[in-house]
Amino acid sequence: MALASEGMTDCLFCKIVAGDVPATVVLDDSDWLAFEDIGPKAPVHVLVILKRHVADIGELATDPAAAAALVAGIGSVAAHLGLSSYRTVFNTGAEAGQSVFHVHAHVLGGRSLGWPPG
Ligand code: 5GP
Ligand code: ZN
C-alpha cells in the first residue's frame, strides 16, 4: 500500500505532512497524521489526514485501503483522547465548506453537539 506523501507543493496539508508548515500533532502513523485544527470549533477539534495526497471523499472511495487507513486513524484519535462521544465530519466540495482540498476528517468533541448541523 503506497500511502506515503507524494508531496504536492501547493497543498497546505501536504506541507504539514512534509514538516514545512508547523502543526500540533496528536498522533503520527505511517499512513496518516492527526493534528489540532488551527481554528477549533469545539474543545477537541482534531484533523485526521492521509499522508498521501487524496483530494476528497470521491477520490478516497476509489482506494479502499486508504479509506480504511483514514478510518483507523479516526478511531485511534478517539481512543487516544478518551472520547466516548464525538462527531466525525468530512466537508466535501466548497458549497459544503471544504476549504482544503486534501481529504481530512474533522474529529469534534468535548461538548454537546447539536443536530442537524448547519
Ligand atoms: P475544511 O473547511 O476544508 O473542511 O477544513 C479545513 C480546516 O483546516 C479548517 O477547520 C481550518 O481551521 C483548518 N486549517 C486551515 N489552515 C490550517 C493550518 O495552517 N493549520 C491547521 N492545523 N489547521 C488549518
Ligand atoms: Zn495534499
Coordinates of N, CA and C and ligand atoms in Angstrom, one line a residue:
M1 N 0.8 -1.2 0.0 CA 0.0 0.0 0.0 C 0.9 1.2 0.0
A2 N 0.8 2.0 -1.1 CA 1.7 3.2 -1.2 C 0.9 4.4 -0.7
L3 N 1.1 4.7 0.6 CA 0.3 5.8 1.2 C 1.2 7.0 1.6
A4 N 2.5 6.9 1.3 CA 3.4 8.0 1.7 C 3.1 9.2 0.9
S5 N 3.4 10.4 1.4 CA 3.1 11.6 0.8 C 3.8 11.7 -0.6
E6 N 3.0 12.2 -1.6 CA 3.7 12.5 -2.8 C 4.1 13.9 -2.9
G7 N 3.9 14.7 -1.8 CA 4.5 16.0 -1.7 C 4.0 17.0 -2.7
M8 N 2.6 17.1 -2.8 CA 2.0 18.2 -3.6 C 2.5 19.5 -3.1
T9 N 3.2 20.3 -3.9 CA 3.8 21.5 -3.4 C 2.8 22.6 -3.0
D10 N 1.7 22.6 -3.7 CA 0.7 23.7 -3.5 C -0.4 23.3 -2.5
C11 N -0.2 22.2 -1.8 CA -1.3 21.8 -0.9 C -0.8 22.0 0.6
L12 N -1.7 22.7 1.3 CA -1.3 23.1 2.7 C -1.1 21.8 3.6
F13 N -2.0 20.8 3.4 CA -1.8 19.6 4.3 C -0.7 18.8 3.9
C14 N -0.3 18.7 2.6 CA 0.9 18.1 2.2 C 2.1 18.8 2.8
K15 N 2.1 20.1 2.9 CA 3.2 20.9 3.6 C 3.3 20.5 5.1
I16 N 2.1 20.3 5.7 CA 2.1 19.9 7.1 C 2.8 18.5 7.2
V17 N 2.4 17.6 6.3 CA 3.0 16.2 6.3 C 4.5 16.3 6.2
A18 N 4.9 17.2 5.3 CA 6.4 17.3 5.0 C 7.1 18.1 6.1
G19 N 6.4 18.7 7.0 CA 7.0 19.5 8.1 C 7.4 20.9 7.6
D20 N 6.9 21.3 6.5 CA 7.1 22.7 6.0 C 6.2 23.7 6.6
V21 N 5.1 23.3 7.1 CA 4.1 24.1 7.9 C 3.9 23.5 9.2
P22 N 4.1 24.2 10.3 CA 4.0 23.6 11.6 C 2.6 23.2 12.0
A23 N 2.5 22.2 12.8 CA 1.2 21.8 13.3 C 1.4 21.1 14.7
T24 N 0.3 21.2 15.5 CA 0.4 20.5 16.8 C -0.1 19.0 16.6
V25 N 0.8 18.1 16.5 CA 0.5 16.7 16.1 C -0.1 16.0 17.4
V26 N -1.2 15.3 17.1 CA -1.8 14.5 18.2 C -1.3 13.0 18.0
L27 N -1.3 12.5 16.9 CA -0.8 11.1 16.6 C -0.2 11.1 15.2
D28 N 0.9 10.3 15.0 CA 1.6 10.2 13.8 C 1.8 8.8 13.4
D29 N 1.1 8.3 12.4 CA 1.2 7.0 11.9 C 1.9 7.0 10.5
S30 N 2.3 5.8 10.1 CA 3.0 5.7 8.8 C 2.1 6.2 7.6
D31 N 0.8 5.9 7.8 CA -0.1 6.2 6.7 C -0.9 7.5 6.9
W32 N -1.1 7.9 8.1 CA -2.0 9.1 8.4 C -1.4 9.9 9.5
L33 N -1.9 11.2 9.6 CA -1.4 12.1 10.6 C -2.6 12.8 11.2
A34 N -2.6 13.0 12.5 CA -3.7 13.7 13.3 C -3.1 14.9 13.9
F35 N -3.7 16.1 13.7 CA -3.2 17.3 14.3 C -4.3 18.2 14.7
E36 N -4.1 19.2 15.6 CA -5.1 20.1 16.0 C -5.5 21.1 15.0
D37 N -6.8 21.3 14.8 CA -7.3 22.3 13.9 C -6.9 23.7 14.4
I38 N -6.4 24.5 13.5 CA -5.9 25.9 13.9 C -7.1 26.8 14.4
G39 N -8.3 26.5 14.0 CA -9.5 27.2 14.4 C -10.5 26.4 15.0
P40 N -10.3 25.9 16.2 CA -11.1 24.8 16.8 C -12.6 25.3 17.0
K41 N -13.5 24.4 16.7 CA -14.9 24.6 16.8 C -15.5 23.9 18.0
A42 N -14.7 23.2 18.8 CA -15.1 22.5 20.0 C -13.8 22.3 20.8
P43 N -14.0 22.0 22.1 CA -12.8 21.8 22.9 C -11.8 20.8 22.3
V44 N -12.3 19.8 21.7 CA -11.5 18.8 20.9 C -11.8 19.1 19.4
H45 N -10.9 19.4 18.6 CA -11.1 19.6 17.2 C -9.8 19.1 16.5
V46 N -9.7 17.9 16.1 CA -8.5 17.3 15.5 C -8.8 17.0 14.0
L47 N -7.9 17.2 13.2 CA -8.0 16.8 11.8 C -7.2 15.6 11.6
V48 N -7.7 14.6 10.9 CA -7.0 13.3 10.5 C -6.9 13.3 9.0
I49 N -5.7 13.2 8.6 CA -5.4 13.2 7.1 C -4.6 12.0 6.7
L50 N -4.7 11.6 5.5 CA -3.7 10.7 4.9 C -2.4 11.4 4.6
K51 N -1.3 10.7 4.7 CA -0.1 11.4 4.3 C 0.1 11.5 2.8
R52 N -0.5 10.6 2.1 CA -0.5 10.7 0.7 C -1.7 11.7 0.2
H53 N -1.4 12.5 -0.8 CA -2.4 13.5 -1.2 C -3.6 12.8 -1.9
V54 N -4.8 12.9 -1.3 CA -6.1 12.5 -1.8 C -7.0 13.7 -1.7
A55 N -7.7 14.1 -2.7 CA -8.4 15.4 -2.7 C -9.6 15.4 -1.8
D56 N -10.4 14.3 -2.0 CA -11.7 14.4 -1.3 C -12.3 13.0 -1.2
I57 N -13.5 12.9 -0.6 CA -14.1 11.6 -0.4 C -14.3 10.8 -1.7
G58 N -14.7 11.5 -2.8 CA -14.9 10.9 -4.1 C -13.6 10.2 -4.5
E59 N -12.5 10.8 -4.4 CA -11.2 10.2 -4.7 C -10.9 9.0 -3.7
L60 N -11.2 9.3 -2.5 CA -10.9 8.3 -1.4 C -11.7 7.0 -1.7
A61 N -12.9 7.1 -2.3 CA -13.7 6.0 -2.5 C -13.2 5.0 -3.5
T62 N -12.2 5.5 -4.3 CA -11.6 4.6 -5.3 C -10.4 3.8 -4.7
D63 N -10.1 4.1 -3.4 CA -8.9 3.5 -2.8 C -9.3 2.9 -1.4
P64 N -9.9 1.7 -1.4 CA -10.4 1.2 -0.1 C -9.3 1.1 1.0
A65 N -8.1 0.8 0.6 CA -7.0 0.6 1.6 C -6.8 2.0 2.3
A66 N -6.8 3.0 1.5 CA -6.5 4.4 2.0 C -7.7 4.8 2.9
A67 N -8.9 4.4 2.5 CA -10.1 4.8 3.3 C -10.1 4.1 4.6
A68 N -9.7 2.8 4.6 CA -9.6 2.0 5.8 C -8.5 2.6 6.8
A69 N -7.4 3.1 6.2 CA -6.3 3.7 7.0 C -6.8 5.0 7.7
L70 N -7.6 5.8 6.9 CA -8.1 7.0 7.5 C -9.1 6.7 8.6
V71 N -10.0 5.8 8.4 CA -10.9 5.4 9.5 C -10.2 4.9 10.7
A72 N -9.2 4.1 10.5 CA -8.4 3.6 11.6 C -7.7 4.8 12.4
G73 N -7.3 5.8 11.6 CA -6.8 7.0 12.3 C -7.8 7.7 13.1
I74 N -9.0 7.8 12.6 CA -10.1 8.4 13.4 C -10.3 7.7 14.7
G75 N -10.4 6.4 14.6 CA -10.6 5.5 15.8 C -9.5 5.6 16.8
S76 N -8.3 5.7 16.3 CA -7.1 5.8 17.1 C -7.1 7.1 17.9
V77 N -7.5 8.2 17.2 CA -7.5 9.5 17.9 C -8.6 9.5 19.0
A78 N -9.7 9.0 18.7 CA -10.8 9.0 19.7 C -10.4 8.2 20.9
A79 N -9.7 7.0 20.7 CA -9.3 6.2 21.8 C -8.1 6.9 22.6
H80 N -7.2 7.5 21.8 CA -6.1 8.2 22.4 C -6.6 9.4 23.3
L81 N -7.6 10.1 22.9 CA -8.1 11.2 23.6 C -9.2 10.8 24.6
G82 N -9.6 9.6 24.7 CA -10.6 9.1 25.6 C -12.0 9.6 25.3
L83 N -12.3 9.8 24.0 CA -13.6 10.4 23.6 C -14.6 9.3 23.6
S84 N -15.7 9.4 24.4 CA -16.8 8.4 24.3 C -17.8 8.9 23.3
S85 N -18.0 10.2 23.1 CA -18.9 10.8 22.2 C -18.1 11.8 21.3
Y86 N -18.2 11.7 20.1 CA -17.6 12.7 19.2 C -18.2 12.6 17.8
R87 N -18.0 13.7 17.0 CA -18.5 13.7 15.7 C -17.4 13.8 14.7
T88 N -17.6 13.0 13.6 CA -16.6 13.0 12.5 C -17.3 13.6 11.3
V89 N -16.6 14.6 10.7 CA -17.2 15.4 9.6 C -16.2 15.4 8.4
F90 N -16.7 15.1 7.3 CA -15.9 15.3 6.0 C -16.7 16.3 5.2
N91 N -16.2 17.5 5.1 CA -16.8 18.5 4.2 C -16.3 18.2 2.8
T92 N -17.2 18.1 1.9 CA -16.8 17.7 0.5 C -17.4 18.7 -0.5
G93 N -16.5 19.5 -1.1 CA -16.9 20.5 -2.0 C -17.0 21.8 -1.3
A94 N -16.8 22.9 -2.1 CA -16.8 24.2 -1.5 C -18.1 24.6 -0.9
E95 N -19.2 24.2 -1.5 CA -20.5 24.6 -1.0 C -20.8 23.9 0.3
A96 N -20.2 22.8 0.6 CA -20.3 22.1 1.9 C -19.3 22.6 2.9
G97 N -18.4 23.5 2.5 CA -17.5 24.1 3.5 C -16.1 23.5 3.3
Q98 N -15.8 22.7 2.3 CA -14.4 22.2 2.2 C -13.6 23.4 1.7
S99 N -12.5 23.7 2.4 CA -11.6 24.8 2.1 C -10.2 24.3 1.8
V100 N -9.9 23.1 2.3 CA -8.6 22.5 2.0 C -8.8 21.2 1.2
F101 N -8.3 21.1 0.0 CA -8.7 20.0 -0.9 C -7.7 18.9 -0.8
H102 N -7.5 18.5 0.4 CA -6.7 17.3 0.8 C -7.6 16.6 1.8
V103 N -8.1 15.4 1.5 CA -9.2 14.9 2.3 C -8.8 14.8 3.8
H104 N -9.7 15.2 4.7 CA -9.5 15.3 6.1 C -10.8 15.0 6.9
A105 N -10.7 14.3 7.9 CA -11.8 14.1 8.9 C -11.6 15.1 10.0
H106 N -12.7 15.8 10.3 CA -12.7 16.7 11.5 C -13.2 15.7 12.6
V107 N -12.5 15.7 13.7 CA -13.0 14.9 14.9 C -13.3 16.0 16.0
L108 N -14.6 16.1 16.3 CA -15.0 17.1 17.2 C -15.6 16.5 18.4
G109 N -15.3 17.0 19.6 CA -15.8 16.5 20.8 C -15.5 17.4 22.0
G110 N -15.8 16.9 23.2 CA -15.6 17.7 24.4 C -16.7 18.6 24.8
R111 N -17.8 18.6 24.0 CA -19.0 19.4 24.4 C -20.2 18.7 23.7
S112 N -21.4 19.1 24.1 CA -22.6 18.6 23.4 C -22.6 19.2 22.0
L113 N -23.0 18.4 21.0 CA -23.0 18.8 19.6 C -24.4 18.7 19.1
G114 N -24.9 19.8 18.6 CA -26.3 19.9 18.1 C -26.5 19.1 16.8
W115 N -27.8 18.7 16.6 CA -28.1 18.0 15.4 C -29.4 18.5 14.9
P116 N -29.7 18.8 13.6 CA -28.7 18.7 12.5 C -27.7 19.8 12.5
P117 N -26.5 19.6 11.9 CA -25.5 20.7 11.7 C -26.0 21.6 10.6
G118 N -25.5 22.8 10.6 CA -25.9 23.9 9.7 C -25.5 23.6 8.2
Ligands
5GP1 P1 -12.5 22.3 5.7 O1 -13.0 23.7 5.7 O2 -11.7 22.1 4.4 O3 -13.5 21.2 6.0 O4 -11.4 22.2 6.9 C1 -10.2 22.8 6.8 C2 -9.8 23.0 8.2 O5 -8.4 23.3 8.2 C3 -10.5 24.2 8.9 O6 -11.2 23.8 10.0 C4 -9.3 25.1 9.3 O7 -9.5 25.7 10.5 C5 -8.1 24.2 9.2 N1 -6.9 24.8 8.9 C6 -6.7 25.8 7.9 N2 -5.4 26.1 7.8 C7 -4.7 25.4 8.8 C8 -3.4 25.4 9.3 O8 -2.5 26.0 8.7 N3 -3.1 24.5 10.3 C9 -4.1 23.8 10.9 N4 -3.7 23.0 11.9 N5 -5.4 23.8 10.5 C10 -5.7 24.6 9.5
ZN2 ZN -2.2 17.4 -0.1

